[in-house]
Amino acid sequence: MTTVVAVVAGLTGWVAGREPEAPAQLDPGQQLFRLGYLPGPARLVRYDSDHDMQRIFVKGPAGGKPATKQDGASPPPRDWAVEVQMAARGIDIHEEAREYADEGGYRVPGDSVAPVRGRPAFQYETAAGRVLSWKYAPGGWMRVAVFGVDRPDEITRQVAEGIRWETAPLALPFQAVKLPDGAVLRGVAWEWVENGPLIAYSHHLLKPIKKNSDYLQPDIVVGLTTKSLASDRDNETNDVTVSGRAATAADWRKGIGGIYRVGQLPGGCARCVAEVRTPTRRGDAAVGGRKSGLELAASIRLVNGHEDPARWRPL
């Protein structure tokens, strides 16, 4: 756990860079910021990147440790959570919150508060926690939401002021695989849970990308999970084998896509399952359907030291 927190929270002693400009599109293969402060040790960390937004979500136990039966008869305190988002220029970082503002009784972006990093800032309160936002550069917003903590105003500002700019390649616990011609990176998503599953995926689009709506859904998703091979199956899932390895296949269907999973992943992770998903019809056609989708999944290999995020490799 210490390593994961250090990688995500930026507690490894790197030097803060200069304030960024707000690009029209973010590079989905680059991590653009890190967190220098968290309210406690983490037991869940998730990172998502795409062309419009980057997001870090971190969750930890109240009081720094899980509640036990000896803690008393009253319900244990809920977990704390921190979410930090960075948007590309012109992207409405408040879009989702604005939809529920009337129902929740708050205004977006909220009341003017003391500047963050020298820039005008705004804050509002929901039933769950505090939300602090500011423009990190002209046209580009950042948003910090903090839940389940004492002194929420103080903690929210500490998280915001602790953000450090650093451009570094996003890394994953598996090696790059050969994708169909024209495939470009759309984004990355990974999630680590203490004593729980590891999930890591890269999302890809197929050229040509003609309009903004083409970014909404990936054509091909490649990755791995420590969830069992028996998970995420339905009546259309078939049990198969690939080179003697247990596998499952669900052919492409509208609204679901194709799902090709292969177990017994080489590299020291007996419970790891390699996975290829094809959400779109053109993605499934480019991969080559079931046979080639399973072969692509079977080609996925772990990096050495996959259990340590500090040893993951850039795409």
PDB file of C-alpha atoms in Angstrom:
ATOM      1  CA  MET A   1       0.000   0.000   0.000  1.00  0.00           C
ATOM      2  CA  THR A   2       2.804   2.430   0.848  1.00  0.00           C
ATOM      3  CA  THR A   3       4.175   2.260  -2.678  1.00  0.00           C
ATOM      4  CA  VAL A   4       0.809   2.897  -4.297  1.00  0.00           C
ATOM      5  CA  VAL A   5       0.140   5.905  -2.096  1.00  0.00           C
ATOM      6  CA  ALA A   6       3.612   7.256  -2.785  1.00  0.00           C
ATOM      7  CA  VAL A   7       3.204   6.930  -6.546  1.00  0.00           C
ATOM      8  CA  VAL A   8      -0.222   8.535  -6.650  1.00  0.00           C
ATOM      9  CA  ALA A   9       0.154  11.038  -3.856  1.00  0.00           C
ATOM     10  CA  GLY A  10       3.519  12.319  -5.013  1.00  0.00           C
ATOM     11  CA  LEU A  11       5.303  11.648  -1.735  1.00  0.00           C
ATOM     12  CA  THR A  12       8.509  10.495  -3.430  1.00  0.00           C
ATOM     13  CA  GLY A  13      10.354  13.818  -3.332  1.00  0.00           C
ATOM     14  CA  TRP A  14      10.053  15.021  -6.905  1.00  0.00           C
ATOM     15  CA  VAL A  15      10.204  18.746  -7.577  1.00  0.00           C
ATOM     16  CA  ALA A  16       7.110  20.724  -8.478  1.00  0.00           C
ATOM     17  CA  GLY A  17       7.079  22.124 -11.991  1.00  0.00           C
ATOM     18  CA  ARG A  18       5.650  25.322 -13.366  1.00  0.00           C
ATOM     19  CA  GLU A  19       1.937  25.959 -13.729  1.00  0.00           C
ATOM     20  CA  PRO A  20       0.609  24.406 -16.957  1.00  0.00           C
ATOM     21  CA  GLU A  21      -1.185  26.002 -19.835  1.00  0.00           C
ATOM     22  CA  ALA A  22      -4.677  24.744 -20.559  1.00  0.00           C
ATOM     23  CA  PRO A  23      -4.509  22.638 -23.739  1.00  0.00           C
ATOM     24  CA  ALA A  24      -7.447  22.128 -26.071  1.00  0.00           C
ATOM     25  CA  GLN A  25      -6.942  18.387 -25.551  1.00  0.00           C
ATOM     26  CA  LEU A  26      -5.096  16.556 -22.809  1.00  0.00           C
ATOM     27  CA  ASP A  27      -2.570  13.872 -23.667  1.00  0.00           C
ATOM     28  CA  PRO A  28      -4.243  10.654 -22.416  1.00  0.00           C
ATOM     29  CA  GLY A  29      -0.848   8.939 -22.159  1.00  0.00           C
ATOM     30  CA  GLN A  30       0.616  11.495 -19.757  1.00  0.00           C
ATOM     31  CA  GLN A  31      -0.069  12.038 -16.075  1.00  0.00           C
ATOM     32  CA  LEU A  32      -0.152  15.815 -15.706  1.00  0.00           C
ATOM     33  CA  PHE A  33      -0.355  16.248 -11.931  1.00  0.00           C
ATOM     34  CA  ARG A  34       0.148  14.466  -8.631  1.00  0.00           C
ATOM     35  CA  LEU A  35      -1.188  14.909  -5.138  1.00  0.00           C
ATOM     36  CA  GLY A  36       1.138  16.095  -2.414  1.00  0.00           C
ATOM     37  CA  TYR A  37      -1.370  15.744   0.423  1.00  0.00           C
ATOM     38  CA  LEU A  38      -3.968  13.172   1.469  1.00  0.00           C
ATOM     39  CA  PRO A  39      -5.932  13.073   4.744  1.00  0.00           C
ATOM     40  CA  GLY A  40      -4.709   9.554   5.564  1.00  0.00           C
ATOM     41  CA  PRO A  41      -3.476   6.237   4.167  1.00  0.00           C
ATOM     42  CA  ALA A  42      -5.296   5.016   1.078  1.00  0.00           C
ATOM     43  CA  ARG A  43      -6.925   1.659   0.534  1.00  0.00           C
ATOM     44  CA  LEU A  44      -8.356   2.412  -2.919  1.00  0.00           C
ATOM     45  CA  VAL A  45      -6.767   4.452  -5.699  1.00  0.00           C
ATOM     46  CA  ARG A  46      -8.163   5.012  -9.181  1.00  0.00           C
ATOM     47  CA  TYR A  47      -6.715   7.014 -12.074  1.00  0.00           C
ATOM     48  CA  ASP A  48      -8.560   7.845 -15.292  1.00  0.00           C
ATOM     49  CA  SER A  49      -7.312   9.807 -18.279  1.00  0.00           C
ATOM     50  CA  ASP A  50      -8.812  10.841 -21.603  1.00  0.00           C
ATOM     51  CA  HIS A  51      -8.607  13.769 -24.014  1.00  0.00           C
ATOM     52  CA  ASP A  52     -10.967  15.983 -21.995  1.00  0.00           C
ATOM     53  CA  MET A  53     -10.273  15.135 -18.368  1.00  0.00           C
ATOM     54  CA  GLN A  54      -7.852  13.520 -15.949  1.00  0.00           C
ATOM     55  CA  ARG A  55      -9.136  12.227 -12.619  1.00  0.00           C
ATOM     56  CA  ILE A  56      -7.620  10.802  -9.443  1.00  0.00           C
ATOM     57  CA  PHE A  57      -9.929   9.216  -6.880  1.00  0.00           C
ATOM     58  CA  VAL A  58      -8.502   8.080  -3.531  1.00  0.00           C
ATOM     59  CA  LYS A  59     -10.364   6.482  -0.645  1.00  0.00           C
ATOM     60  CA  GLY A  60      -9.238   5.565   2.864  1.00  0.00           C
ATOM     61  CA  PRO A  61     -10.571   4.442   6.231  1.00  0.00           C
ATOM     62  CA  ALA A  62     -11.735   7.010   8.769  1.00  0.00           C
ATOM     63  CA  GLY A  63      -9.142   7.480  11.473  1.00  0.00           C
ATOM     64  CA  GLY A  64      -6.492   5.825   9.313  1.00  0.00           C
ATOM     65  CA  LYS A  65      -7.577   2.241  10.022  1.00  0.00           C
ATOM     66  CA  PRO A  66     -10.617   0.064   9.349  1.00  0.00           C
ATOM     67  CA  ALA A  67     -13.200  -0.046  12.110  1.00  0.00           C
ATOM     68  CA  THR A  68     -13.407  -3.213  14.233  1.00  0.00           C
ATOM     69  CA  LYS A  69     -15.999  -4.721  16.526  1.00  0.00           C
ATOM     70  CA  GLN A  70     -14.047  -3.351  19.472  1.00  0.00           C
ATOM     71  CA  ASP A  71     -14.636   0.204  18.272  1.00  0.00           C
ATOM     72  CA  GLY A  72     -18.046   0.193  19.969  1.00  0.00           C
ATOM     73  CA  ALA A  73     -21.671  -0.491  19.231  1.00  0.00           C
ATOM     74  CA  SER A  74     -22.220   2.708  17.241  1.00  0.00           C
ATOM     75  CA  PRO A  75     -21.843   2.563  13.435  1.00  0.00           C
ATOM     76  CA  PRO A  76     -18.201   2.973  12.334  1.00  0.00           C
ATOM     77  CA  PRO A  77     -17.234   6.280  10.693  1.00  0.00           C
ATOM     78  CA  ARG A  78     -17.523   6.239   6.925  1.00  0.00           C
ATOM     79  CA  ASP A  79     -14.478   6.239   4.711  1.00  0.00           C
ATOM     80  CA  TRP A  80     -12.979   9.509   3.553  1.00  0.00           C
ATOM     81  CA  ALA A  81     -12.585  10.145  -0.167  1.00  0.00           C
ATOM     82  CA  VAL A  82     -10.782  12.680  -2.332  1.00  0.00           C
ATOM     83  CA  GLU A  83     -11.455  13.300  -6.009  1.00  0.00           C
ATOM     84  CA  VAL A  84      -9.339  15.660  -8.121  1.00  0.00           C
ATOM     85  CA  GLN A  85     -10.192  16.486 -11.727  1.00  0.00           C
ATOM     86  CA  MET A  86      -8.322  18.495 -14.348  1.00  0.00           C
ATOM     87  CA  ALA A  87     -10.155  19.549 -17.515  1.00  0.00           C
ATOM     88  CA  ALA A  88      -8.914  20.598 -20.923  1.00  0.00           C
ATOM     89  CA  ARG A  89      -9.555  24.144 -22.155  1.00  0.00           C
ATOM     90  CA  GLY A  90     -13.244  24.833 -22.683  1.00  0.00           C
ATOM     91  CA  ILE A  91     -14.489  21.670 -20.947  1.00  0.00           C
ATOM     92  CA  ASP A  92     -17.217  22.263 -18.354  1.00  0.00           C
ATOM     93  CA  ILE A  93     -15.841  20.566 -15.253  1.00  0.00           C
ATOM     94  CA  HIS A  94     -19.065  21.396 -13.398  1.00  0.00           C
ATOM     95  CA  GLU A  95     -21.429  19.854 -15.969  1.00  0.00           C
ATOM     96  CA  GLU A  96     -22.522  16.867 -13.889  1.00  0.00           C
ATOM     97  CA  ALA A  97     -22.775  18.843 -10.643  1.00  0.00           C
ATOM     98  CA  ARG A  98     -24.858  21.519 -12.373  1.00  0.00           C
ATOM     99  CA  GLU A  99     -27.491  18.910 -13.282  1.00  0.00           C
ATOM    100  CA  TYR A 100     -28.133  18.230  -9.586  1.00  0.00           C
ATOM    101  CA  ALA A 101     -27.577  21.723  -8.183  1.00  0.00           C
ATOM    102  CA  ASP A 102     -31.252  22.617  -7.740  1.00  0.00           C
ATOM    103  CA  GLU A 103     -32.068  19.284  -6.132  1.00  0.00           C
ATOM    104  CA  GLY A 104     -29.010  19.489  -3.877  1.00  0.00           C
ATOM    105  CA  GLY A 105     -29.589  23.090  -2.882  1.00  0.00           C
ATOM    106  CA  TYR A 106     -26.220  24.468  -3.992  1.00  0.00           C
ATOM    107  CA  ARG A 107     -24.911  26.821  -6.685  1.00  0.00           C
ATOM    108  CA  VAL A 108     -22.128  25.987  -9.132  1.00  0.00           C
ATOM    109  CA  PRO A 109     -19.289  26.902  -8.993  1.00  0.00           C
ATOM    110  CA  GLY A 110     -20.296  28.299  -5.582  1.00  0.00           C
ATOM    111  CA  ASP A 111     -19.194  31.208  -3.445  1.00  0.00           C
ATOM    112  CA  SER A 112     -15.971  33.083  -4.024  1.00  0.00           C
ATOM    113  CA  VAL A 113     -13.293  32.037  -1.518  1.00  0.00           C
ATOM    114  CA  ALA A 114      -9.599  32.722  -0.960  1.00  0.00           C
ATOM    115  CA  PRO A 115      -7.490  32.134  -4.104  1.00  0.00           C
ATOM    116  CA  VAL A 116      -5.892  28.771  -4.825  1.00  0.00           C
ATOM    117  CA  ARG A 117      -2.311  29.065  -6.034  1.00  0.00           C
ATOM    118  CA  GLY A 118      -2.958  32.748  -6.667  1.00  0.00           C
ATOM    119  CA  ARG A 119      -6.022  32.170  -8.832  1.00  0.00           C
ATOM    120  CA  PRO A 120      -9.685  33.009  -8.078  1.00  0.00           C
ATOM    121  CA  ALA A 121     -11.433  30.065  -6.437  1.00  0.00           C
ATOM    122  CA  PHE A 122     -14.982  28.993  -5.664  1.00  0.00           C
ATOM    123  CA  GLN A 123     -16.496  26.543  -3.197  1.00  0.00           C
ATOM    124  CA  TYR A 124     -19.854  24.954  -2.473  1.00  0.00           C
ATOM    125  CA  GLU A 125     -21.106  22.383   0.004  1.00  0.00           C
ATOM    126  CA  THR A 126     -23.188  19.292  -0.695  1.00  0.00           C
ATOM    127  CA  ALA A 127     -24.746  16.833   1.713  1.00  0.00           C
ATOM    128  CA  ALA A 128     -21.688  14.615   1.190  1.00  0.00           C
ATOM    129  CA  GLY A 129     -18.799  17.098   1.346  1.00  0.00           C
ATOM    130  CA  ARG A 130     -16.986  20.159  -0.044  1.00  0.00           C
ATOM    131  CA  VAL A 131     -16.122  21.046  -3.630  1.00  0.00           C
ATOM    132  CA  LEU A 132     -13.405  23.611  -4.384  1.00  0.00           C
ATOM    133  CA  SER A 133     -12.619  24.707  -7.945  1.00  0.00           C
ATOM    134  CA  TRP A 134     -10.423  27.212  -9.743  1.00  0.00           C
ATOM    135  CA  LYS A 135      -8.975  27.980 -13.167  1.00  0.00           C
ATOM    136  CA  TYR A 136      -5.450  26.570 -13.245  1.00  0.00           C
ATOM    137  CA  ALA A 137      -4.945  28.507 -16.506  1.00  0.00           C
ATOM    138  CA  PRO A 138      -7.180  30.595 -18.797  1.00  0.00           C
ATOM    139  CA  GLY A 139     -10.054  28.379 -19.936  1.00  0.00           C
ATOM    140  CA  GLY A 140      -8.968  25.352 -17.876  1.00  0.00           C
ATOM    141  CA  TRP A 141     -10.572  24.300 -14.589  1.00  0.00           C
ATOM    142  CA  MET A 142      -9.512  22.047 -11.718  1.00  0.00           C
ATOM    143  CA  ARG A 143     -11.900  20.649  -9.130  1.00  0.00           C
ATOM    144  CA  VAL A 144     -11.248  19.085  -5.723  1.00  0.00           C
ATOM    145  CA  ALA A 145     -14.028  17.242  -3.883  1.00  0.00           C
ATOM    146  CA  VAL A 146     -13.495  15.905  -0.358  1.00  0.00           C
ATOM    147  CA  PHE A 147     -15.912  13.683   1.554  1.00  0.00           C
ATOM    148  CA  GLY A 148     -16.100  12.120   5.003  1.00  0.00           C
ATOM    149  CA  VAL A 149     -13.491  14.235   6.809  1.00  0.00           C
ATOM    150  CA  ASP A 150     -13.403  16.501   9.821  1.00  0.00           C
ATOM    151  CA  ARG A 151     -12.451  20.110   9.015  1.00  0.00           C
ATOM    152  CA  PRO A 152     -13.575  19.772   5.360  1.00  0.00           C
ATOM    153  CA  ASP A 153     -12.685  23.368   4.437  1.00  0.00           C
ATOM    154  CA  GLU A 154      -9.134  22.921   5.691  1.00  0.00           C
ATOM    155  CA  ILE A 155      -8.631  19.479   4.137  1.00  0.00           C
ATOM    156  CA  THR A 156     -10.048  20.537   0.763  1.00  0.00           C
ATOM    157  CA  ARG A 157      -7.655  23.478   0.583  1.00  0.00           C
ATOM    158  CA  GLN A 158      -4.684  21.359   1.681  1.00  0.00           C
ATOM    159  CA  VAL A 159      -5.383  18.915  -1.124  1.00  0.00           C
ATOM    160  CA  ALA A 160      -5.688  21.761  -3.645  1.00  0.00           C
ATOM    161  CA  GLU A 161      -2.539  23.549  -2.515  1.00  0.00           C
ATOM    162  CA  GLY A 162      -0.649  20.248  -2.468  1.00  0.00           C
ATOM    163  CA  ILE A 163      -1.199  19.527  -6.170  1.00  0.00           C
ATOM    164  CA  ARG A 164       2.104  19.375  -8.005  1.00  0.00           C
ATOM    165  CA  TRP A 165       2.565  19.712 -11.740  1.00  0.00           C
ATOM    166  CA  GLU A 166       4.458  16.891 -13.313  1.00  0.00           C
ATOM    167  CA  THR A 167       4.263  15.489 -16.818  1.00  0.00           C
ATOM    168  CA  ALA A 168       5.161  11.811 -16.757  1.00  0.00           C
ATOM    169  CA  PRO A 169       4.114   8.884 -18.957  1.00  0.00           C
ATOM    170  CA  LEU A 170       1.199   6.945 -17.531  1.00  0.00           C
ATOM    171  CA  ALA A 171       2.287   3.409 -16.762  1.00  0.00           C
ATOM    172  CA  LEU A 172       0.429   0.099 -16.532  1.00  0.00           C
ATOM    173  CA  PRO A 173       1.281  -3.342 -15.112  1.00  0.00           C
ATOM    174  CA  PHE A 174       1.262  -5.046 -18.516  1.00  0.00           C
ATOM    175  CA  GLN A 175       3.422  -4.735 -21.605  1.00  0.00           C
ATOM    176  CA  ALA A 176       2.216  -3.048 -24.777  1.00  0.00           C
ATOM    177  CA  VAL A 177       0.602  -5.361 -27.334  1.00  0.00           C
ATOM    178  CA  LYS A 178       0.336  -5.099 -31.109  1.00  0.00           C
ATOM    179  CA  LEU A 179      -2.987  -3.482 -31.979  1.00  0.00           C
ATOM    180  CA  PRO A 180      -4.727  -3.142 -35.355  1.00  0.00           C
ATOM    181  CA  ASP A 181      -3.373  -0.473 -37.706  1.00  0.00           C
ATOM    182  CA  GLY A 182      -4.791   2.975 -36.989  1.00  0.00           C
ATOM    183  CA  ALA A 183      -5.375   2.367 -33.270  1.00  0.00           C
ATOM    184  CA  VAL A 184      -4.500   5.372 -31.095  1.00  0.00           C
ATOM    185  CA  LEU A 185      -4.674   5.797 -27.334  1.00  0.00           C
ATOM    186  CA  ARG A 186      -7.923   7.290 -26.034  1.00  0.00           C
ATOM    187  CA  GLY A 187      -7.250   6.895 -22.328  1.00  0.00           C
ATOM    188  CA  VAL A 188      -6.079   4.823 -19.411  1.00  0.00           C
ATOM    189  CA  ALA A 189      -7.928   3.538 -16.350  1.00  0.00           C
ATOM    190  CA  TRP A 190      -6.486   1.634 -13.428  1.00  0.00           C
ATOM    191  CA  GLU A 191      -7.684   0.838  -9.956  1.00  0.00           C
ATOM    192  CA  TRP A 192      -5.845  -0.618  -6.974  1.00  0.00           C
ATOM    193  CA  VAL A 193      -7.657  -1.829  -3.875  1.00  0.00           C
ATOM    194  CA  GLU A 194      -5.899  -2.943  -0.722  1.00  0.00           C
ATOM    195  CA  ASN A 195      -6.475  -6.689  -0.368  1.00  0.00           C
ATOM    196  CA  GLY A 196      -8.775  -6.440  -3.372  1.00  0.00           C
ATOM    197  CA  PRO A 197      -8.749  -6.623  -7.150  1.00  0.00           C
ATOM    198  CA  LEU A 198      -6.327  -4.829  -9.432  1.00  0.00           C
ATOM    199  CA  ILE A 199      -7.814  -3.486 -12.655  1.00  0.00           C
ATOM    200  CA  ALA A 200      -5.833  -1.818 -15.455  1.00  0.00           C
ATOM    201  CA  TYR A 201      -6.943  -0.987 -18.991  1.00  0.00           C
ATOM    202  CA  SER A 202      -5.866   1.066 -21.978  1.00  0.00           C
ATOM    203  CA  HIS A 203      -8.622   2.398 -24.243  1.00  0.00           C
ATOM    204  CA  HIS A 204      -8.036   2.897 -27.961  1.00  0.00           C
ATOM    205  CA  LEU A 205      -9.725   4.606 -30.900  1.00  0.00           C
ATOM    206  CA  LEU A 206      -9.433   3.707 -34.559  1.00  0.00           C
ATOM    207  CA  LYS A 207      -8.583   6.361 -37.106  1.00  0.00           C
ATOM    208  CA  PRO A 208     -10.045   8.253 -38.795  1.00  0.00           C
ATOM    209  CA  ILE A 209     -11.525  10.288 -35.943  1.00  0.00           C
ATOM    210  CA  LYS A 210     -13.927  12.549 -37.800  1.00  0.00           C
ATOM    211  CA  LYS A 211     -15.868  14.325 -35.045  1.00  0.00           C
ATOM    212  CA  ASN A 212     -15.811  14.936 -31.317  1.00  0.00           C
ATOM    213  CA  SER A 213     -18.455  12.263 -30.695  1.00  0.00           C
ATOM    214  CA  ASP A 214     -15.957   9.656 -31.932  1.00  0.00           C
ATOM    215  CA  TYR A 215     -14.106  10.166 -28.645  1.00  0.00           C
ATOM    216  CA  LEU A 216     -17.082   9.143 -26.524  1.00  0.00           C
ATOM    217  CA  GLN A 217     -16.618   5.378 -26.799  1.00  0.00           C
ATOM    218  CA  PRO A 218     -13.404   3.433 -27.336  1.00  0.00           C
ATOM    219  CA  ASP A 219     -13.201   0.942 -30.170  1.00  0.00           C
ATOM    220  CA  ILE A 220     -10.800  -1.435 -28.425  1.00  0.00           C
ATOM    221  CA  VAL A 221     -10.015  -1.946 -24.723  1.00  0.00           C
ATOM    222  CA  VAL A 222      -6.988  -3.980 -23.626  1.00  0.00           C
ATOM    223  CA  GLY A 223      -6.000  -4.845 -20.079  1.00  0.00           C
ATOM    224  CA  LEU A 224      -6.010  -7.161 -17.126  1.00  0.00           C
ATOM    225  CA  THR A 225      -7.836  -7.773 -13.894  1.00  0.00           C
ATOM    226  CA  THR A 226      -7.452  -9.971 -10.855  1.00  0.00           C
ATOM    227  CA  LYS A 227     -11.178 -10.647 -10.855  1.00  0.00           C
ATOM    228  CA  SER A 228     -11.906 -14.297 -11.602  1.00  0.00           C
ATOM    229  CA  LEU A 229     -12.428 -15.662 -15.089  1.00  0.00           C
ATOM    230  CA  ALA A 230     -15.960 -16.570 -14.022  1.00  0.00           C
ATOM    231  CA  SER A 231     -16.895 -12.921 -13.377  1.00  0.00           C
ATOM    232  CA  ASP A 232     -18.621 -10.612 -15.865  1.00  0.00           C
ATOM    233  CA  ARG A 233     -20.304 -13.432 -17.754  1.00  0.00           C
ATOM    234  CA  ASP A 234     -23.846 -13.921 -19.008  1.00  0.00           C
ATOM    235  CA  ASN A 235     -25.853 -16.423 -21.036  1.00  0.00           C
ATOM    236  CA  GLU A 236     -23.900 -15.541 -24.192  1.00  0.00           C
ATOM    237  CA  THR A 237     -20.489 -16.272 -22.643  1.00  0.00           C
ATOM    238  CA  ASN A 238     -18.763 -19.457 -23.842  1.00  0.00           C
ATOM    239  CA  ASP A 239     -16.004 -21.371 -22.064  1.00  0.00           C
ATOM    240  CA  VAL A 240     -13.084 -22.002 -24.414  1.00  0.00           C
ATOM    241  CA  THR A 241      -9.334 -22.611 -24.300  1.00  0.00           C
ATOM    242  CA  VAL A 242      -6.440 -20.767 -25.937  1.00  0.00           C
ATOM    243  CA  SER A 243      -3.160 -22.677 -26.186  1.00  0.00           C
ATOM    244  CA  GLY A 244      -4.251 -24.789 -23.244  1.00  0.00           C
ATOM    245  CA  ARG A 245      -5.259 -21.794 -21.118  1.00  0.00           C
ATOM    246  CA  ALA A 246      -8.785 -21.407 -19.770  1.00  0.00           C
ATOM    247  CA  ALA A 247     -10.672 -18.590 -21.476  1.00  0.00           C
ATOM    248  CA  THR A 248     -14.136 -17.163 -22.085  1.00  0.00           C
ATOM    249  CA  ALA A 249     -15.608 -15.465 -25.130  1.00  0.00           C
ATOM    250  CA  ALA A 250     -18.759 -13.436 -25.732  1.00  0.00           C
ATOM    251  CA  ASP A 251     -19.146 -12.395 -29.356  1.00  0.00           C
ATOM    252  CA  TRP A 252     -19.919  -8.802 -30.286  1.00  0.00           C
ATOM    253  CA  ARG A 253     -23.462  -7.624 -29.505  1.00  0.00           C
ATOM    254  CA  LYS A 254     -24.936  -4.167 -29.862  1.00  0.00           C
ATOM    255  CA  GLY A 255     -24.748  -2.267 -26.592  1.00  0.00           C
ATOM    256  CA  ILE A 256     -22.370  -4.786 -25.036  1.00  0.00           C
ATOM    257  CA  GLY A 257     -19.586  -5.387 -27.541  1.00  0.00           C
ATOM    258  CA  GLY A 258     -17.252  -8.348 -27.679  1.00  0.00           C
ATOM    259  CA  ILE A 259     -15.530  -9.653 -24.532  1.00  0.00           C
ATOM    260  CA  TYR A 260     -12.539 -11.988 -24.827  1.00  0.00           C
ATOM    261  CA  ARG A 261     -10.798 -13.116 -21.601  1.00  0.00           C
ATOM    262  CA  VAL A 262      -7.884 -15.484 -21.033  1.00  0.00           C
ATOM    263  CA  GLY A 263      -6.725 -16.755 -17.646  1.00  0.00           C
ATOM    264  CA  GLN A 264      -3.470 -18.222 -16.335  1.00  0.00           C
ATOM    265  CA  LEU A 265      -1.545 -15.091 -17.287  1.00  0.00           C
ATOM    266  CA  PRO A 266       2.219 -15.802 -17.367  1.00  0.00           C
ATOM    267  CA  GLY A 267       4.470 -13.744 -15.127  1.00  0.00           C
ATOM    268  CA  GLY A 268       3.736 -14.767 -11.567  1.00  0.00           C
ATOM    269  CA  CYS A 269       0.085 -13.776 -11.143  1.00  0.00           C
ATOM    270  CA  ALA A 270      -2.002 -16.918 -11.044  1.00  0.00           C
ATOM    271  CA  ARG A 271      -5.258 -15.023 -10.580  1.00  0.00           C
ATOM    272  CA  CYS A 272      -4.661 -12.404 -13.293  1.00  0.00           C
ATOM    273  CA  VAL A 273      -6.976 -12.477 -16.314  1.00  0.00           C
ATOM    274  CA  ALA A 274      -6.063 -10.796 -19.607  1.00  0.00           C
ATOM    275  CA  GLU A 275      -8.923  -9.113 -21.378  1.00  0.00           C
ATOM    276  CA  VAL A 276      -9.816  -7.571 -24.734  1.00  0.00           C
ATOM    277  CA  ARG A 277     -13.111  -5.754 -25.206  1.00  0.00           C
ATOM    278  CA  THR A 278     -14.492  -4.379 -28.455  1.00  0.00           C
ATOM    279  CA  PRO A 279     -17.311  -1.947 -27.591  1.00  0.00           C
ATOM    280  CA  THR A 280     -17.895  -0.926 -31.235  1.00  0.00           C
ATOM    281  CA  ARG A 281     -18.594  -2.982 -34.334  1.00  0.00           C
ATOM    282  CA  ARG A 282     -15.638  -1.474 -36.174  1.00  0.00           C
ATOM    283  CA  GLY A 283     -13.401  -2.275 -33.213  1.00  0.00           C
ATOM    284  CA  ASP A 284     -14.486  -5.911 -33.262  1.00  0.00           C
ATOM    285  CA  ALA A 285     -13.962  -6.102 -37.029  1.00  0.00           C
ATOM    286  CA  ALA A 286     -10.489  -4.554 -36.730  1.00  0.00           C
ATOM    287  CA  VAL A 287      -9.499  -7.038 -34.012  1.00  0.00           C
ATOM    288  CA  GLY A 288     -10.880  -9.921 -36.076  1.00  0.00           C
ATOM    289  CA  GLY A 289     -13.717 -11.202 -33.909  1.00  0.00           C
ATOM    290  CA  ARG A 290     -13.557 -14.067 -31.443  1.00  0.00           C
ATOM    291  CA  LYS A 291     -10.513 -16.006 -32.646  1.00  0.00           C
ATOM    292  CA  SER A 292      -8.220 -13.008 -33.010  1.00  0.00           C
ATOM    293  CA  GLY A 293      -9.648 -11.293 -29.938  1.00  0.00           C
ATOM    294  CA  LEU A 294      -8.729 -14.305 -27.816  1.00  0.00           C
ATOM    295  CA  GLU A 295      -5.271 -14.476 -29.395  1.00  0.00           C
ATOM    296  CA  LEU A 296      -4.735 -10.780 -28.637  1.00  0.00           C
ATOM    297  CA  ALA A 297      -5.785 -11.308 -25.010  1.00  0.00           C
ATOM    298  CA  ALA A 298      -3.474 -14.329 -24.756  1.00  0.00           C
ATOM    299  CA  SER A 299      -0.551 -12.187 -25.947  1.00  0.00           C
ATOM    300  CA  ILE A 300      -0.788  -9.809 -22.955  1.00  0.00           C
ATOM    301  CA  ARG A 301       2.159 -10.140 -20.579  1.00  0.00           C
ATOM    302  CA  LEU A 302       2.800  -8.700 -17.131  1.00  0.00           C
ATOM    303  CA  VAL A 303       5.729  -6.408 -16.462  1.00  0.00           C
ATOM    304  CA  ASN A 304       8.334  -7.632 -14.014  1.00  0.00           C
ATOM    305  CA  GLY A 305       7.195  -6.554 -10.571  1.00  0.00           C
ATOM    306  CA  HIS A 306       3.596  -5.984 -11.664  1.00  0.00           C
ATOM    307  CA  GLU A 307       2.461  -5.883  -8.024  1.00  0.00           C
ATOM    308  CA  ASP A 308       4.540  -2.705  -7.468  1.00  0.00           C
ATOM    309  CA  PRO A 309       3.161   0.357  -9.339  1.00  0.00           C
ATOM    310  CA  ALA A 310       6.616   1.959  -9.186  1.00  0.00           C
ATOM    311  CA  ARG A 311       7.780  -0.715 -11.654  1.00  0.00           C
ATOM    312  CA  TRP A 312       4.917  -0.418 -14.127  1.00  0.00           C
ATOM    313  CA  ARG A 313       5.836   0.564 -17.694  1.00  0.00           C
ATOM    314  CA  PRO A 314       4.664   3.445 -19.869  1.00  0.00           C
ATOM    315  CA  LEU A 315       2.473   2.489 -22.809  1.00  0.00           C
TER     316      LEU A 315
END
